[in-house]
GROMACS .gro file of N, CA and C in nm:
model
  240
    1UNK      N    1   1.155  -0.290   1.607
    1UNK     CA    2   1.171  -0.168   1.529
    1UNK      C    3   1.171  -0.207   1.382
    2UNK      N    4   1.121  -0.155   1.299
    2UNK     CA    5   1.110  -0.148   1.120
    2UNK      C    6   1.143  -0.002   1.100
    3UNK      N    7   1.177  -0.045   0.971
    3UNK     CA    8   1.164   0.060   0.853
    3UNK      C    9   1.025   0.123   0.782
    4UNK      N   10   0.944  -0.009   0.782
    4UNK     CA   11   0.824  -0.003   0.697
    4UNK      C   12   0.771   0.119   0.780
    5UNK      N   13   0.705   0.217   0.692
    5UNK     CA   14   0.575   0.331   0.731
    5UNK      C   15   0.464   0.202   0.784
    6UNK      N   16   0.385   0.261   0.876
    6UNK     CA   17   0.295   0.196   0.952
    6UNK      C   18   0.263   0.084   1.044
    7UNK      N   19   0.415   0.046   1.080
    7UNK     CA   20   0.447  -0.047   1.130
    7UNK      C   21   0.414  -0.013   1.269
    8UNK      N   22   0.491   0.088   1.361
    8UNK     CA   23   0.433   0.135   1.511
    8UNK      C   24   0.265   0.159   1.457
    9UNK      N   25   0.157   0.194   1.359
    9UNK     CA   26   0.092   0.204   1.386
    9UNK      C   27   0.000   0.115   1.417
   10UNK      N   28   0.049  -0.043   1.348
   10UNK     CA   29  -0.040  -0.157   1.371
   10UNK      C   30   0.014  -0.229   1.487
   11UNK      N   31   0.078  -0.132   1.561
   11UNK     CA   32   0.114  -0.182   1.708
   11UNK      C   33   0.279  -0.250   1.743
   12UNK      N   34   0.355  -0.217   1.613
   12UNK     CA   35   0.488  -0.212   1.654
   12UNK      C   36   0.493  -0.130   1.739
   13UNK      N   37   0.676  -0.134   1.799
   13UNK     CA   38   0.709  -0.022   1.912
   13UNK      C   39   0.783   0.085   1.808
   14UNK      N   40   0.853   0.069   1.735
   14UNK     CA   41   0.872   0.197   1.640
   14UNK      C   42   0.877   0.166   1.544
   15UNK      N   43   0.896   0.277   1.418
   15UNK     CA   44   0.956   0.276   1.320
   15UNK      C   45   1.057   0.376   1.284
   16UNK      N   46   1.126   0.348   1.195
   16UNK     CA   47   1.276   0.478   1.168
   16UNK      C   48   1.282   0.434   1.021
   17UNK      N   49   1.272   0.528   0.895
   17UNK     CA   50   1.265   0.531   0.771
   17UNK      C   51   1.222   0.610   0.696
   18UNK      N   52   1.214   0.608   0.560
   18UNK     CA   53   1.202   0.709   0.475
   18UNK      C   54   1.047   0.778   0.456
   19UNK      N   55   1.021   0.879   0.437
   19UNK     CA   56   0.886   0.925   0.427
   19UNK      C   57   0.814   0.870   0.276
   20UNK      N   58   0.734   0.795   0.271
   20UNK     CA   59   0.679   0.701   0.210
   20UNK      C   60   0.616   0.815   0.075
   21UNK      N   61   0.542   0.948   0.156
   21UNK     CA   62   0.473   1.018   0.096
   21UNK      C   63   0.559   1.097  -0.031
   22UNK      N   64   0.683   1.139   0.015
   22UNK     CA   65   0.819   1.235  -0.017
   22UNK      C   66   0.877   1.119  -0.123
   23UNK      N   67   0.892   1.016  -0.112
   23UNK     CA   68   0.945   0.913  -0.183
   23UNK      C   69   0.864   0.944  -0.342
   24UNK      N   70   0.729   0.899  -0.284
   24UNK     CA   71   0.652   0.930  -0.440
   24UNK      C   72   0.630   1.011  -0.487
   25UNK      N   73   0.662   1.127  -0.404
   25UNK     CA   74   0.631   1.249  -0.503
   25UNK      C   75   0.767   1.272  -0.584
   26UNK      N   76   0.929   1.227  -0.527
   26UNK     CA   77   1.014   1.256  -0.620
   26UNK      C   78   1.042   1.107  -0.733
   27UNK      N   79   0.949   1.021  -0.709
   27UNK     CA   80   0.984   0.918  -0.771
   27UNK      C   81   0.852   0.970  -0.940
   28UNK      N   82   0.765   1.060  -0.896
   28UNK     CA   83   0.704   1.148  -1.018
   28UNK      C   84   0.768   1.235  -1.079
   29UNK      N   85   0.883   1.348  -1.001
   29UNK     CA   86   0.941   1.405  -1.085
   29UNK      C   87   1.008   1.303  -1.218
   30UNK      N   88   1.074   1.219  -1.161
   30UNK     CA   89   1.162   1.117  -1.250
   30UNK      C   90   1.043   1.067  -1.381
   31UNK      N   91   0.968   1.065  -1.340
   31UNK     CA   92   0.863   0.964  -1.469
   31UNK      C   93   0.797   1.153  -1.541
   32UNK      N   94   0.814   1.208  -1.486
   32UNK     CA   95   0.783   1.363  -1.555
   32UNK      C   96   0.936   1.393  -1.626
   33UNK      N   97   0.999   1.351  -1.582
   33UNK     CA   98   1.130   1.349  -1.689
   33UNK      C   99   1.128   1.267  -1.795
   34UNK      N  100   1.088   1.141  -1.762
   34UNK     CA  101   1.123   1.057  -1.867
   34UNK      C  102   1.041   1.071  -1.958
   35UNK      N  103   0.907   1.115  -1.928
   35UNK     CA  104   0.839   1.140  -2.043
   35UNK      C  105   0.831   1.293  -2.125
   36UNK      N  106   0.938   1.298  -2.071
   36UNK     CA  107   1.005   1.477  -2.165
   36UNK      C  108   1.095   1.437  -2.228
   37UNK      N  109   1.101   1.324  -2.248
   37UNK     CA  110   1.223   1.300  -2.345
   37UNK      C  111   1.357   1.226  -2.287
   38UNK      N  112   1.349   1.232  -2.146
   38UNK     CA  113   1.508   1.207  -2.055
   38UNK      C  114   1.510   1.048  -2.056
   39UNK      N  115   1.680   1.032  -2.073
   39UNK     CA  116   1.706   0.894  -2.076
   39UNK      C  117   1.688   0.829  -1.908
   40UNK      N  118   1.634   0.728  -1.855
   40UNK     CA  119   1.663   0.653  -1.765
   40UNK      C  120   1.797   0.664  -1.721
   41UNK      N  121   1.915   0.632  -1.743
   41UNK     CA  122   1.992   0.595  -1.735
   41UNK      C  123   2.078   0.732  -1.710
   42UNK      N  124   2.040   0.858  -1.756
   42UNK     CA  125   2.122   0.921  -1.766
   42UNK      C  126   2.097   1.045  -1.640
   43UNK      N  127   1.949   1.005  -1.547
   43UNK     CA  128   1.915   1.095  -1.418
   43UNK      C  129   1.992   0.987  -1.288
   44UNK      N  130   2.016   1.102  -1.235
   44UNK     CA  131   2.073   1.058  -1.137
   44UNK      C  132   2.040   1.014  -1.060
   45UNK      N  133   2.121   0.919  -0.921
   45UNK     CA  134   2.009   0.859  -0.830
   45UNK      C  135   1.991   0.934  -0.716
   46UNK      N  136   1.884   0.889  -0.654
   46UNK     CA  137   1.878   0.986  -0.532
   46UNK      C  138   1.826   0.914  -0.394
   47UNK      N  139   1.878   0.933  -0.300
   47UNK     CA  140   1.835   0.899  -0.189
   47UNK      C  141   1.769   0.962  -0.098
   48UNK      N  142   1.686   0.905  -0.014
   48UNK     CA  143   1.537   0.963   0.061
   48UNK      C  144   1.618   1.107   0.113
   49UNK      N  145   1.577   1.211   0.159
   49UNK     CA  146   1.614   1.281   0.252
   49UNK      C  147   1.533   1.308   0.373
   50UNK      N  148   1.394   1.265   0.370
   50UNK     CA  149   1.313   1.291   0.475
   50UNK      C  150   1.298   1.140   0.544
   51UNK      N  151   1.316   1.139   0.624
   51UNK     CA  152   1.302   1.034   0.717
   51UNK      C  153   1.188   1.067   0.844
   52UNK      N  154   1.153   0.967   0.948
   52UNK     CA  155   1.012   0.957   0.977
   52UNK      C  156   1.032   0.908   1.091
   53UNK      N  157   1.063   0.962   1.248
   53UNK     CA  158   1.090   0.792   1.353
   53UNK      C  159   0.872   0.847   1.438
   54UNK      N  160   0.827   0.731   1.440
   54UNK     CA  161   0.689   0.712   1.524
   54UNK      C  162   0.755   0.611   1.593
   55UNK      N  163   0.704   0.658   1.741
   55UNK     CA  164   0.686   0.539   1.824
   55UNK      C  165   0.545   0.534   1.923
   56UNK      N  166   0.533   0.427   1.930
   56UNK     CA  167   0.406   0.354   1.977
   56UNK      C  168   0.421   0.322   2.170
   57UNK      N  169   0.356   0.442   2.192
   57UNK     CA  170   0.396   0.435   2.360
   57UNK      C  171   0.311   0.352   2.425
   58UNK      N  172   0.198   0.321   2.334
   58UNK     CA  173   0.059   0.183   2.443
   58UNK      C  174   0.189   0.055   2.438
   59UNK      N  175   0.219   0.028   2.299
   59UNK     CA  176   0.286  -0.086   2.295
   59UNK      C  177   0.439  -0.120   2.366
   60UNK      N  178   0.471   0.009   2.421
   60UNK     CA  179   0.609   0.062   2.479
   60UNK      C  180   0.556   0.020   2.654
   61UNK      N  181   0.438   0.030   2.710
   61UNK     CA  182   0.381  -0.039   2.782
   61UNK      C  183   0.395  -0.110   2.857
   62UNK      N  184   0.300  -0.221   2.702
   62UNK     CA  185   0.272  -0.334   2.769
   62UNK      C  186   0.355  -0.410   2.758
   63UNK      N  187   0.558  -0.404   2.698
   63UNK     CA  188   0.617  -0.460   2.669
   63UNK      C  189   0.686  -0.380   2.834
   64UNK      N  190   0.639  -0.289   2.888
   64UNK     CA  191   0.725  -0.224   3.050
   64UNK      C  192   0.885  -0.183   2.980
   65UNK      N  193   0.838  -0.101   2.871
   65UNK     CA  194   0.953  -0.043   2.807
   65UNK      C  195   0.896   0.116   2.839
   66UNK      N  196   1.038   0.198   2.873
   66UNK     CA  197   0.979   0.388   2.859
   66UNK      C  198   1.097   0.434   2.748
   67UNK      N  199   1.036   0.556   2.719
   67UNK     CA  200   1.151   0.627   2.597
   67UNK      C  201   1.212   0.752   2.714
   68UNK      N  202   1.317   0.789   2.697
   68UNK     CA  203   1.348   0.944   2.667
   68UNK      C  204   1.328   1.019   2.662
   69UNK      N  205   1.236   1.168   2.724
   69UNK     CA  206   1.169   1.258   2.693
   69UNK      C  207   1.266   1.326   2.554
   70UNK      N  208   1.378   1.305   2.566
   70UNK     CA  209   1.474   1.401   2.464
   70UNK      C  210   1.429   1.330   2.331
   71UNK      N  211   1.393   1.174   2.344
   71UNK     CA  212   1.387   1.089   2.206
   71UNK      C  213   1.226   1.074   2.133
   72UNK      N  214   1.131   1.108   2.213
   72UNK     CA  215   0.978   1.161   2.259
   72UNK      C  216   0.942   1.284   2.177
   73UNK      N  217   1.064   1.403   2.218
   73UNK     CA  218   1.024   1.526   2.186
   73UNK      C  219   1.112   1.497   1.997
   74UNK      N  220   1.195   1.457   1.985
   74UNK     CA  221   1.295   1.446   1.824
   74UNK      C  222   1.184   1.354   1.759
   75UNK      N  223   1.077   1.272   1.812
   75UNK     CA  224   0.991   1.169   1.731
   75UNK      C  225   0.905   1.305   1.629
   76UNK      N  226   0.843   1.214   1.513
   76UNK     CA  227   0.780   1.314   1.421
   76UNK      C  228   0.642   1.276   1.445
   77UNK      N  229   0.563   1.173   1.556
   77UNK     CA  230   0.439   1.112   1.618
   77UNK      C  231   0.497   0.982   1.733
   78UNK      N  232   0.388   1.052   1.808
   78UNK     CA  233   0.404   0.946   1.884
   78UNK      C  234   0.266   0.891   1.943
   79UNK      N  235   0.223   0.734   1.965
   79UNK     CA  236   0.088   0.726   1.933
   79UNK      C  237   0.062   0.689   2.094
   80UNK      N  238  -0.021   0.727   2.116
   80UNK     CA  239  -0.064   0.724   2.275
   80UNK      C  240  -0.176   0.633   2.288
   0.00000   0.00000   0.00000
């Protein structure tokens, strides 16, 4: 299991972590601040709120591992 985005897709069995896409779009608000004038130092920090679990059911397999239909249906992809 990783964190990294794309990890179940190059044939890990999952991943669980932050949405890679959501990350950069608020990591632009911040640089659209700073170049309005805002101090670094003085925006606040923020942590991911969208998170991401894929799991990789070929590789779930051939390792003679099964998931959960309950943990299957809560996944946000699951790669067949």
């Amino acid at each position: 299991m990783s964190g990294e985005t794309g990890f179940a897709a190059a044939g890990g069995l999952m991943n669980y972590g932050p949405n890679i896409t959501d990350s950069w779009r608020r990591s632009a608000v911040y640089v659209d601040r700073i170049l309005k004038g805002a101090q670094p130092g003085d925006l606040p920090i923020e942590q991911p709120i969208k998170f991401e679990l894929v799991i990789n059911l070929k590789t779930a397999k051939t390792l003679g591992l099964t998931f959960p239909q309950s943990l299957l249906l809560r996944a946000d992809q699951v790669i067949e």
